[in-house]
Amino acid sequence: MMDKPRIAVHKFASCDGCQLAFLNMGPELLELANHVEIVHFVEAGMVAPDAEVDIAFVEGSVSTEEDIERIHAIRKLSKQVITIGACAGSGGLQALRNLADGEQWLNELYPQPQYIQSLNNTHPVKDYIKVDFEVWGCPVSTQQIKQVVTSLLLGASPLQSKDKICLECKRQQRVCTLVTIPTTGTPKELENRQKACLGPITAAGCGALCPSVGRACYGCYGLADNAEPAALARRFEGLGLVSKAIAQKLLLFHSHEDALRRAAENMSETQEAFNGQ
Amino acid sequence: MYHAIKKKDLQALLDILNQSHQCVGPLVSEQTLKYSSISKLSQLPLGYSDQQQPGEYRLNYNSQSSYYFSITTGAQGVKPWLFKPEQKLWSVNKQNGSIEFNEALSEQKPLAIVGLRACDLAALKLQDQHFLQQQYIDPYYAQHRENLFIVAVNCHRSVDTCFCASTGDGPEVKNAYDLLLTELEQDFVIQSGSEAGRNVLEILSSRIPLHIVTAEQEQEKQQGLDKASQQVRRIPDRPVAQLLSHRLNHQQWNRIAQRCLSCGNCTMVCPSCFCHKEYDEPALDLTGSTHIRQWDSCFTAEHSYIAGFHFRKETRQHYRQWLTHKFAFWHEQYGRSGCTGCGRCISWCPVGIDVTEELELLCQEPSCYVDG
Ligand code: SF4
Ligand code: SF4
Ligand code: SF4
Ligand code: SF4
Ligand code: SF4
């Protein structure tokens, strides 16, 4: 057998939640360690950011000048670069600042903004370097990480399904939050009629986590293949949501996605949604 | 000859079925109806009924009602019990230098389903045609299908999305069943339709009184069916299959694509849809993997991916595939339309696209459409 593949887990602007998908493997992480050599993973105590590796997992978005240098260096050191999570994939929540004036925010929010070194905009990794594979989620799940790593170890390309959440939801026979009108239950449940679920435009992978507990999908797994955000936005209008609320919903996790931006921009009052307050 | 039994005596039937079968019935779960394990009559949704509109589903409760089977349908019928949403097909293990394949099928109790409606029985027949085709028997489907015991129920009401009367599949049960119930105000009319059904009825008669159906009961049964036959939706009374297959460039497809989300919910809830895909789940210790089949839909990108090429990329094409397969090309494939009028694709479509309305627009007289 060839040498164990070497892997690294790098962090950029992020909440660390996606790296936890590795740590949450628990004892299975030890099994994984039989097949790979983890050379850099700060959260797990291995520090070797400049080591050459076979696979580099990257969490987080590129937000500072230093980040730009670091991401280019990682590309040079790694045979494959795989992004994990919304931040690395599309900029994530913090990319909302790209819709506003970053410098203005900086000046308003920090008493001494001169100590903050950040780019005006934050970007997904793919805006700077070639990415070999993207794992979506906010955060990604342990199941997805296992799928990707084991597939690569076996020499197969990892599964990349960007089907809609609705399919996962229906396969599990979850009741559709967008269609069903509750008629029994607590007053709070009754209030919750036909929720604005983003499942029809969101990529599967989470197992329809939110609908499975009766909540609408927020869209954290990113845009599905052949998504129709504009049509869904019109449906939400039919539910009585105002344009501003719809735009905020669409843009929350993945405001960097062109299709979502276009759909949101087509809703009136969008500008107001992010600049007005 | 039919018999009538008192409503409370349905418990005896559940008892008999549960002795030899895994018995499932229409239970209320999370604001809708879902076929789940049942052993007690009290689990049935007494007093509940459904109200369905395009993109809307709600249950109503009436404490005065004596009816157990007033909910027509939930999002699924018997399909998930036979053609499972996720099905392990086989697993493979590496052992001492060789690889070993293992069948995933395991011995299971036969299934009995109580409460299946006419549209779903007709759809079951369509699924049989697909999964039990001559020498191409799908063993995973066949496992529960072969010994499936069906207690069908005639509809005594229909909802606004039902159009089984116009497809000719309901509301009266016409396809093969073992036992058939028709619910009346006070009683059930019960009749057998197979050897297995007759046997169960015989055991039942030793435990509870079976009455000969009276003329009044017969009349009440007919009234229920008549009421259920009055449906607001229908399939256009035109040669839909021919018209559709000649109107692949109709402008209406573009209009539908303005609303359709390509979400696939319609195909997921359709009791006759059979598309699926397969994938492997490797074990973390790299000694093997499991091969899994799951429901797919013609609204996914992968469904039309062949040899490095997506031949149906747009929502317009996805929707057209769904509608033309169901209402046109199914005829060539299986000798009839693939729709039994259950109305699920209308109710569970998040944007409320109504197949009957779209068919109407697509099949209008030539003067009303532009084919380009
Ligand atoms: S993901 Fe949302 S819209 Fe889709 S089926 Fe589930 S609850 Fe309905
Ligand atoms: S249902 Fe939607 S919001 Fe919830 S975890 Fe899945 S993708 Fe994220
Ligand atoms: S096409 Fe629609 S109405 Fe017809 S059987 Fe399928 S889900 Fe039911
Ligand atoms: S092609 Fe589409 S409509 Fe036809 S069976 Fe498959 S999913 Fe259903
Ligand atoms: S017709 Fe409705 S349910 Fe079907 S894919 Fe389009 S939006 Fe989804």
XYZ file of C-alpha atoms and ligand atoms in Angstrom:
689
model
C 0.000 0.000 0.000
C 1.138 3.489 -0.769
C 1.979 5.968 1.951
C -0.948 7.314 3.856
C -2.382 10.406 2.165
C -1.565 13.556 4.094
C -4.360 15.934 4.917
C -4.610 19.446 6.316
C -7.550 21.414 7.672
C -7.180 25.176 7.268
C -9.270 27.903 8.775
C -10.144 31.303 7.317
C -12.950 33.691 8.348
C -15.455 31.297 9.885
C -17.046 30.027 13.074
C -15.087 26.717 13.250
C -18.326 24.764 12.995
C -17.318 22.874 9.871
C -14.040 21.663 11.375
C -16.165 20.240 14.144
C -17.607 17.835 11.587
C -14.198 16.097 11.769
C -13.975 16.200 15.541
C -17.571 15.048 15.910
C -16.619 11.786 14.248
C -15.457 10.734 17.707
C -13.859 7.280 17.708
C -14.280 7.157 13.931
C -11.683 9.904 13.686
C -9.188 7.372 15.068
C -10.268 4.932 12.375
C -9.739 7.661 9.824
C -6.283 8.298 11.275
C -5.389 4.704 10.328
C -5.806 5.661 6.701
C -4.615 9.257 6.541
C -1.962 11.335 8.187
C -3.412 14.522 9.581
C -0.544 16.966 9.413
C -2.233 20.295 10.015
C -5.428 20.749 11.994
C -5.027 23.427 14.621
C -8.263 22.658 16.397
C -7.052 19.089 16.920
C -3.570 20.159 17.979
C -1.537 19.552 14.807
C 0.204 22.650 13.533
C 2.145 22.546 10.284
C 0.574 25.132 7.991
C 3.453 24.997 5.513
C 3.489 21.230 5.025
C 2.815 19.699 1.627
C -0.351 17.628 1.636
C -2.508 15.501 -0.627
C -5.794 17.045 0.456
C -6.328 20.452 2.019
C -9.745 21.130 3.517
C -10.461 24.826 3.707
C -13.029 26.358 6.008
C -13.912 30.035 5.930
C -13.948 32.925 3.508
C -11.049 35.061 2.352
C -11.339 38.312 4.282
C -7.909 39.909 4.696
C -4.791 40.624 2.606
C -3.001 37.949 4.572
C -5.788 35.473 3.776
C -5.171 36.051 0.078
C -1.501 35.136 0.411
C -2.321 32.159 2.581
C -4.906 30.711 0.205
C -2.469 30.913 -2.729
C 0.197 29.216 -0.610
C -2.226 26.426 0.317
C -2.991 25.840 -3.341
C 0.716 25.414 -4.066
C 1.207 23.019 -1.162
C -1.808 20.819 -1.842
C -2.656 18.304 -4.545
C -6.367 18.795 -3.947
C -8.184 21.684 -2.311
C -11.641 20.995 -0.930
C -13.763 23.751 0.554
C -16.041 22.918 3.456
C -19.041 25.001 4.374
C -20.928 28.070 3.277
C -18.167 30.567 4.104
C -15.521 28.883 1.962
C -18.031 28.013 -0.738
C -19.827 31.317 -1.216
C -18.586 33.747 1.411
C -21.207 32.731 3.967
C -23.003 34.994 6.405
C -20.167 37.509 6.540
C -20.498 38.099 2.802
C -23.602 40.129 3.671
C -21.197 42.987 4.208
C -20.423 42.884 0.482
C -23.913 44.241 -0.040
C -23.133 47.265 2.095
C -20.263 49.698 2.372
C -17.672 47.690 4.312
C -15.604 50.667 5.309
C -18.588 52.545 6.623
C -19.587 49.560 8.740
C -16.073 49.247 10.079
C -16.070 52.859 11.142
C -19.486 52.612 12.719
C -18.939 49.354 14.578
C -15.419 49.626 15.963
C -14.163 52.369 18.260
C -10.674 52.097 16.776
C -11.133 50.836 13.231
C -7.493 51.498 12.346
C -6.555 48.255 14.128
C -8.822 46.146 11.955
C -7.243 44.821 8.828
C -9.866 43.448 6.557
C -10.765 43.650 2.920
C -13.799 45.669 2.027
C -15.411 42.523 0.673
C -15.104 38.926 1.745
C -14.879 36.218 -0.910
C -15.351 32.510 -1.429
C -12.152 30.521 -1.905
C -12.933 29.829 -5.551
C -12.625 33.552 -6.303
C -8.856 33.223 -5.737
C -7.774 29.676 -6.502
C -8.931 26.559 -8.292
C -11.055 24.414 -5.998
C -11.225 20.682 -6.689
C -14.338 19.897 -4.733
C -16.875 21.783 -2.623
C -18.682 20.376 0.380
C -21.684 22.547 1.187
C -23.428 23.183 4.467
C -23.513 25.570 7.397
C -22.035 23.635 9.010
C -21.224 20.590 6.909
C -22.144 17.279 8.500
C -19.884 14.489 9.667
C -21.677 12.219 7.224
C -20.672 14.400 4.283
C -17.044 14.570 5.417
C -16.917 10.793 5.775
C -18.406 10.361 2.308
C -15.849 12.675 0.729
C -12.817 11.293 2.535
C -13.665 7.624 2.044
C -14.484 8.138 -1.634
C -11.169 9.894 -2.240
C -9.281 7.213 -0.331
C -10.877 4.571 -2.512
C -9.982 6.500 -5.618
C -13.548 7.437 -6.523
C -14.845 10.947 -7.047
C -17.028 12.011 -4.132
C -20.782 12.187 -4.603
C -21.848 15.627 -5.661
C -25.592 15.867 -5.575
C -27.137 19.286 -5.660
C -30.696 18.019 -5.750
C -33.206 20.010 -3.809
C -33.894 19.578 -0.090
C -37.508 18.801 -1.056
C -36.426 15.400 -2.359
C -34.764 14.483 0.936
C -37.782 15.867 2.744
C -40.213 13.757 0.738
C -38.080 10.617 0.906
C -38.361 10.862 4.665
C -42.079 11.514 4.432
C -41.800 14.822 6.237
C -44.846 16.997 6.119
C -44.292 19.966 3.827
C -44.055 23.163 5.852
C -44.785 25.268 2.785
C -48.023 23.474 1.909
C -49.540 22.221 5.144
C -51.827 24.440 7.157
C -51.848 23.283 10.775
C -55.325 23.027 12.252
C -54.575 21.413 15.593
C -51.932 22.030 18.195
C -50.802 24.862 20.390
C -51.795 28.403 19.437
C -48.178 28.964 18.417
C -48.243 26.004 16.053
C -51.506 27.216 14.587
C -50.014 30.600 13.890
C -47.294 28.967 11.834
C -49.276 28.411 8.686
C -47.465 27.688 5.432
C -43.932 28.678 6.280
C -41.596 30.244 3.739
C -39.370 27.226 3.188
C -36.250 27.581 1.035
C -36.082 23.817 0.494
C -37.205 24.071 -3.160
C -34.068 26.030 -4.096
C -31.580 24.646 -1.576
C -29.116 21.820 -2.159
C -29.673 18.565 -0.324
C -27.148 17.135 2.092
C -28.476 17.949 5.533
C -31.213 15.310 5.387
C -33.916 18.013 5.459
C -32.982 18.803 9.029
C -35.239 21.818 9.531
C -38.447 20.504 7.912
C -37.958 17.319 9.933
C -38.597 19.375 13.067
C -41.391 21.371 11.477
C -39.335 24.398 10.521
C -38.795 26.061 7.183
C -35.396 25.611 5.533
C -33.182 28.724 5.747
C -31.122 27.700 2.751
C -27.840 27.058 4.544
C -26.670 24.280 2.191
C -26.445 26.624 -0.747
C -28.139 26.872 -4.069
C -29.358 23.636 -5.669
C -28.933 22.733 -9.330
C -31.456 24.407 -11.584
C -32.891 26.429 -8.717
C -35.673 28.908 -9.394
C -35.322 31.543 -6.667
C -37.386 34.144 -8.498
C -40.366 31.804 -8.771
C -40.076 30.885 -5.091
C -39.868 34.556 -4.179
C -43.163 35.118 -5.987
C -44.691 32.250 -4.000
C -43.511 33.874 -0.775
C -45.226 37.084 -1.834
C -48.365 35.009 -2.108
C -47.861 33.942 1.510
C -47.955 37.596 2.447
C -44.239 38.233 2.914
C -43.031 41.704 1.965
C -40.214 42.072 -0.566
C -37.719 43.138 2.040
C -38.306 40.040 4.133
C -38.046 37.817 1.070
C -34.788 39.416 -0.060
C -33.328 38.983 3.415
C -34.346 35.347 3.434
C -32.823 34.643 0.032
C -29.555 36.376 0.800
C -28.919 35.319 4.376
C -26.364 32.540 3.846
C -25.273 32.835 0.250
C -25.574 36.448 -0.815
C -22.595 35.932 -3.099
C -24.552 33.640 -5.436
C -25.529 35.520 -8.578
C -28.887 33.796 -8.981
C -29.932 34.681 -5.438
C -28.774 38.253 -5.849
C -30.683 38.642 -9.073
C -33.851 37.248 -7.525
C -33.447 39.500 -4.496
C -32.660 42.553 -6.572
C -35.803 42.018 -8.558
C -37.792 42.397 -5.399
C -38.450 46.052 -4.759
C -37.138 47.588 -1.541
C -34.122 45.304 -1.578
C -31.678 48.137 -1.369
C -33.464 49.275 1.701
C -33.218 45.805 3.174
C -29.516 46.070 3.666
C -28.708 49.734 3.605
C -31.715 51.173 5.304
C -30.860 50.281 8.889
C -72.951 -10.948 -1.312
C -71.733 -8.263 1.043
C -71.906 -8.033 4.788
C -72.088 -5.208 7.229
C -70.202 -4.987 10.493
C -70.503 -2.569 13.374
C -67.802 0.075 13.402
C -66.324 -1.077 16.703
C -65.916 -4.556 15.262
C -63.233 -3.347 12.898
C -60.959 -3.961 15.874
C -61.423 -7.694 15.331
C -60.150 -7.332 11.764
C -57.090 -5.423 12.959
C -56.445 -8.173 15.517
C -56.608 -10.909 12.898
C -54.343 -9.054 10.498
C -51.813 -8.213 13.174
C -51.371 -11.868 14.058
C -49.807 -12.724 10.743
C -48.919 -9.371 9.205
C -47.265 -6.090 9.834
C -50.420 -4.000 9.621
C -50.328 -0.356 8.517
C -53.167 2.123 8.273
C -53.893 5.801 7.655
C -52.948 7.619 10.840
C -52.762 11.313 11.519
C -49.188 12.382 11.986
C -47.818 15.927 11.948
C -50.896 17.578 10.460
C -51.340 15.091 7.658
C -52.113 11.459 7.011
C -49.338 8.878 6.957
C -49.607 5.096 6.667
C -48.071 3.770 9.874
C -48.275 0.667 12.032
C -51.688 0.162 13.529
C -53.136 -2.328 15.991
C -55.942 -0.409 17.695
C -59.079 1.043 16.165
C -58.594 4.102 18.385
C -55.471 4.968 16.371
C -57.582 5.661 13.288
C -58.377 9.347 12.719
C -61.994 9.339 13.908
C -63.634 12.661 13.030
C -60.793 13.971 10.872
C -61.200 14.979 7.259
C -58.900 16.657 4.766
C -59.255 19.784 2.732
C -56.975 20.126 -0.276
C -56.370 22.929 -2.734
C -53.509 23.611 -5.147
C -50.494 24.041 -2.858
C -52.563 23.642 0.313
C -53.301 20.794 2.665
C -55.170 20.930 5.935
C -56.971 18.558 8.275
C -60.219 19.455 9.953
C -61.622 17.828 13.057
C -65.251 17.302 13.890
C -65.955 15.724 17.269
C -69.509 14.827 16.181
C -68.424 12.727 13.217
C -68.653 8.944 13.355
C -66.328 8.429 10.367
C -62.878 6.867 10.577
C -61.999 7.166 6.901
C -62.901 10.715 5.924
C -59.354 11.728 5.080
C -58.978 10.840 1.421
C -55.194 10.909 0.994
C -51.996 12.141 2.577
C -48.780 12.830 0.703
C -48.128 9.105 0.165
C -50.163 5.968 -0.344
C -48.691 2.487 -0.322
C -45.715 3.378 -2.553
C -43.107 3.956 0.190
C -43.874 0.540 1.656
C -43.125 -1.316 -1.579
C -40.820 0.918 -3.606
C -38.892 2.323 -0.677
C -37.542 5.890 -0.745
C -34.157 4.468 0.310
C -33.395 0.823 -0.309
C -30.155 -0.977 0.434
C -29.545 -3.228 -2.548
C -26.348 -4.981 -1.572
C -23.128 -4.516 0.316
C -19.648 -5.592 -0.600
C -16.780 -6.550 1.724
C -13.118 -7.135 1.203
C -11.984 -10.238 3.054
C -8.698 -12.126 2.911
C -7.874 -10.917 -0.540
C -11.274 -11.584 -2.066
C -14.437 -9.568 -2.228
C -17.793 -10.779 -1.088
C -21.174 -9.448 -2.117
C -24.069 -9.656 0.317
C -27.753 -9.444 -0.495
C -29.502 -6.758 1.537
C -32.935 -8.404 1.550
C -33.886 -9.930 4.853
C -36.821 -12.032 5.941
C -39.773 -9.834 6.941
C -43.339 -10.229 8.103
C -45.837 -9.831 5.254
C -47.498 -6.447 5.015
C -51.199 -5.639 5.345
C -52.417 -2.179 4.410
C -55.764 -0.852 5.594
C -57.488 2.112 4.000
C -56.083 2.206 0.484
C -58.231 4.202 -1.962
C -59.276 3.505 -5.533
C -56.736 5.898 -7.075
C -53.923 4.312 -5.090
C -54.971 0.792 -5.994
C -54.960 1.774 -9.639
C -51.501 3.297 -9.154
C -50.380 0.094 -7.437
C -51.274 -1.747 -10.610
C -49.121 0.703 -12.568
C -46.206 0.130 -10.214
C -46.697 -3.625 -10.573
C -46.410 -3.258 -14.333
C -43.131 -1.467 -13.881
C -41.483 -3.452 -11.101
C -42.831 -6.914 -11.877
C -42.286 -6.932 -15.609
C -42.111 -10.445 -17.038
C -38.649 -11.775 -16.231
C -37.468 -8.423 -14.831
C -38.807 -8.758 -11.329
C -37.535 -6.261 -8.808
C -36.978 -8.422 -5.720
C -37.098 -5.469 -3.313
C -40.505 -4.408 -4.570
C -41.705 -7.986 -4.858
C -40.764 -8.796 -1.284
C -43.742 -6.971 0.199
C -45.901 -6.991 -2.900
C -46.261 -10.744 -3.220
C -47.923 -11.259 0.146
C -49.463 -7.825 0.463
C -52.904 -7.988 2.051
C -55.042 -5.076 0.895
C -58.018 -3.720 2.796
C -59.303 -1.105 0.382
C -61.784 1.629 1.260
C -64.351 3.216 -1.043
C -64.359 6.993 -0.853
C -67.536 8.522 0.566
C -66.250 12.027 -0.085
C -63.632 13.558 -2.329
C -61.612 16.736 -2.037
C -61.177 19.584 -4.507
C -57.963 18.175 -5.962
C -59.374 14.689 -6.726
C -60.109 13.832 -10.346
C -60.184 10.029 -10.263
C -63.709 10.028 -11.702
C -62.421 11.474 -14.981
C -59.440 9.096 -15.228
C -61.824 6.215 -14.589
C -59.935 4.972 -11.520
C -62.307 5.944 -8.719
C -63.894 6.806 -6.398
C -65.235 3.256 -6.375
C -62.531 0.638 -5.919
C -62.194 -1.392 -9.109
C -58.801 -3.034 -8.927
C -57.865 -6.203 -7.094
C -58.199 -6.106 -3.309
C -58.492 -8.696 -0.573
C -61.148 -6.925 1.453
C -63.104 -3.800 0.643
C -64.740 -1.530 3.189
C -67.368 1.109 2.542
C -67.945 3.334 5.512
C -71.523 4.247 6.431
C -72.778 6.407 9.251
C -73.099 3.443 11.658
C -71.471 0.470 9.957
C -68.923 -0.753 7.491
C -69.978 -2.694 4.444
C -67.332 -5.370 3.979
C -66.739 -7.537 0.930
C -63.961 -9.897 -0.095
C -62.195 -9.900 -3.433
C -59.737 -12.760 -3.156
C -59.160 -16.152 -1.620
C -57.061 -14.581 1.140
C -59.835 -12.066 1.733
C -62.464 -14.775 1.993
C -60.347 -16.634 4.532
C -59.961 -13.587 6.718
C -63.679 -12.848 6.421
C -64.399 -16.364 7.556
C -62.213 -16.019 10.635
C -63.834 -12.651 11.248
C -67.301 -14.222 11.144
C -66.340 -16.533 13.984
C -65.477 -13.560 16.187
C -68.035 -10.864 15.407
C -71.521 -10.762 13.931
C -71.648 -10.254 10.153
C -74.987 -8.881 9.027
C -76.511 -9.180 5.601
C -76.477 -5.753 3.993
C -79.923 -4.165 3.965
C -81.406 -2.220 1.064
C -80.976 1.001 3.073
C -77.335 0.276 3.675
C -76.835 -0.499 0.015
C -78.441 2.824 -0.818
C -76.302 4.707 1.686
C -73.212 3.124 0.162
C -74.228 4.269 -3.288
C -74.982 7.785 -2.068
C -71.480 8.082 -0.634
C -69.933 6.994 -3.900
C -72.146 9.347 -5.866
C -71.153 12.215 -3.625
C -67.472 11.371 -4.015
C -67.885 11.229 -7.807
C -68.827 14.879 -7.973
C -65.445 16.338 -8.589
C -64.499 19.834 -9.632
C -61.395 18.809 -11.582
C -61.171 16.573 -14.615
C -58.858 15.476 -17.402
C -59.777 17.252 -20.660
C -62.167 15.218 -22.729
C -59.813 15.256 -25.730
C -57.102 12.967 -27.092
C -54.635 14.332 -24.546
C -51.824 11.905 -25.380
C -51.749 12.744 -29.089
C -52.214 16.454 -28.556
C -49.415 16.668 -26.005
C -46.922 14.737 -28.076
C -47.492 17.158 -30.939
C -47.241 20.259 -28.809
C -43.750 19.999 -27.407
C -43.063 23.618 -28.314
C -46.298 25.075 -27.037
C -45.875 28.465 -25.378
C -47.655 27.241 -22.310
C -44.531 25.265 -21.311
C -42.714 28.587 -20.943
C -45.501 30.029 -18.867
C -45.433 27.052 -16.521
C -41.662 27.423 -16.201
C -42.242 30.921 -14.812
C -43.912 29.350 -11.801
C -42.434 25.865 -11.511
C -39.593 25.461 -9.002
C -38.254 22.213 -10.485
C -38.504 20.993 -6.905
C -39.702 17.502 -7.815
C -42.404 17.362 -5.158
C -45.007 16.344 -7.746
C -43.009 13.277 -8.775
C -42.191 12.411 -5.161
C -45.854 12.284 -4.162
C -47.127 10.696 -7.381
C -48.079 7.093 -6.593
C -47.067 5.850 -10.041
C -43.650 7.550 -10.467
C -40.867 4.990 -10.358
C -37.621 6.822 -11.115
C -34.653 6.123 -8.890
C -30.899 6.462 -8.741
C -28.191 4.483 -7.032
C -25.082 5.377 -5.069
C -22.470 3.792 -2.843
C -21.681 4.501 0.760
C -18.118 3.415 1.527
C -17.300 2.215 5.037
C -14.832 4.364 6.929
C -12.433 1.456 7.454
C -12.340 1.091 3.657
C -13.164 -2.617 3.777
C -16.434 -2.346 1.915
C -19.396 -0.308 0.843
C -23.167 -0.372 0.678
C -25.054 0.136 -2.547
C -28.233 2.144 -2.063
C -31.141 3.013 -4.304
C -33.222 6.110 -3.678
C -36.166 7.896 -5.267
C -35.156 10.230 -8.045
C -37.183 12.635 -10.151
C -37.108 13.933 -13.701
C -36.802 17.393 -12.147
C -33.207 16.737 -11.039
C -30.182 17.631 -13.148
C -28.698 14.146 -12.872
C -31.828 12.515 -14.255
C -31.009 13.859 -17.699
C -27.236 13.441 -17.479
C -25.912 11.016 -20.033
C -22.357 10.661 -21.345
C -21.190 14.006 -20.024
C -24.205 15.900 -21.277
C -27.394 17.275 -19.694
C -30.092 16.915 -22.291
C -32.802 18.577 -20.190
C -31.370 21.587 -18.486
C -34.266 23.930 -18.073
C -37.325 23.872 -15.895
C -39.493 24.081 -19.002
C -38.018 20.774 -20.184
C -38.280 19.171 -16.756
C -41.933 20.013 -16.441
C -42.600 18.901 -19.996
C -40.914 15.568 -19.295
C -43.106 15.015 -16.243
C -46.368 15.944 -17.886
C -45.735 14.201 -21.191
C -44.484 11.051 -19.503
C -47.539 10.884 -17.272
C -50.152 11.784 -19.826
C -48.690 10.892 -23.231
C -45.749 8.501 -23.338
C -46.977 6.301 -20.498
C -49.564 5.039 -22.977
C -46.836 3.681 -25.232
C -44.957 2.270 -22.266
C -47.745 0.704 -20.266
C -50.908 0.966 -22.312
C -52.680 3.683 -20.386
C -52.041 7.079 -18.818
C -49.740 7.134 -15.790
C -52.211 9.234 -13.809
C -54.947 7.838 -11.618
C -56.362 11.193 -10.566
C -55.268 11.205 -6.916
C -54.579 14.942 -7.067
C -51.472 14.756 -4.867
C -49.248 16.555 -7.368
C -51.675 19.481 -7.223
C -51.965 19.719 -3.444
C -48.289 19.139 -2.650
C -46.896 21.414 -5.348
C -45.497 24.311 -3.296
C -46.655 26.790 -5.946
C -49.959 25.057 -6.636
C -49.468 24.125 -10.292
C -52.532 22.155 -11.329
C -51.988 19.396 -13.919
C -55.623 19.410 -14.978
C -55.528 23.130 -15.675
C -52.223 22.877 -17.564
C -53.586 19.992 -19.653
C -56.626 22.066 -20.429
C -54.470 24.943 -21.669
C -52.071 22.707 -23.565
C -54.813 20.721 -25.259
C -57.072 23.569 -26.286
C -58.195 23.811 -29.886
C -55.356 24.630 -32.306
C -56.531 28.188 -32.782
C -55.565 28.981 -29.216
C -51.939 27.927 -29.286
C -48.807 28.873 -31.083
C -46.550 26.009 -31.946
C -43.109 27.184 -32.918
S -38.037 21.194 1.863
Fe -39.598 22.664 2.462
S -40.802 23.092 0.599
Fe -39.595 21.259 0.218
S -40.996 19.592 0.687
Fe -39.791 19.997 2.556
S -40.941 21.459 3.753
Fe -41.803 21.425 1.656
S -33.066 22.328 6.109
Fe -32.115 24.095 5.123
S -31.516 25.494 6.789
Fe -31.949 23.493 7.696
S -29.934 22.520 7.804
Fe -30.889 21.883 5.867
S -30.188 23.359 4.322
Fe -29.761 24.223 6.347
S -50.083 12.724 -11.895
Fe -50.804 13.750 -10.054
S -52.975 13.246 -9.916
Fe -52.061 11.832 -11.366
S -51.531 10.014 -10.143
Fe -49.709 11.323 -10.201
S -49.878 12.615 -8.362
Fe -51.880 11.694 -8.721
S -39.739 10.427 -15.707
Fe -40.638 11.831 -14.245
S -42.843 11.572 -14.483
Fe -41.854 9.805 -15.385
S -41.797 8.254 -13.762
Fe -39.862 9.356 -13.740
S -40.146 10.951 -12.225
Fe -42.186 10.222 -12.802
S -44.890 21.369 -10.742
Fe -44.846 22.063 -8.638
S -44.195 20.297 -7.449
Fe -43.684 19.890 -9.575
S -41.577 20.592 -9.764
Fe -42.877 22.285 -10.384
S -43.134 23.496 -8.514
Fe -42.366 21.489 -7.889
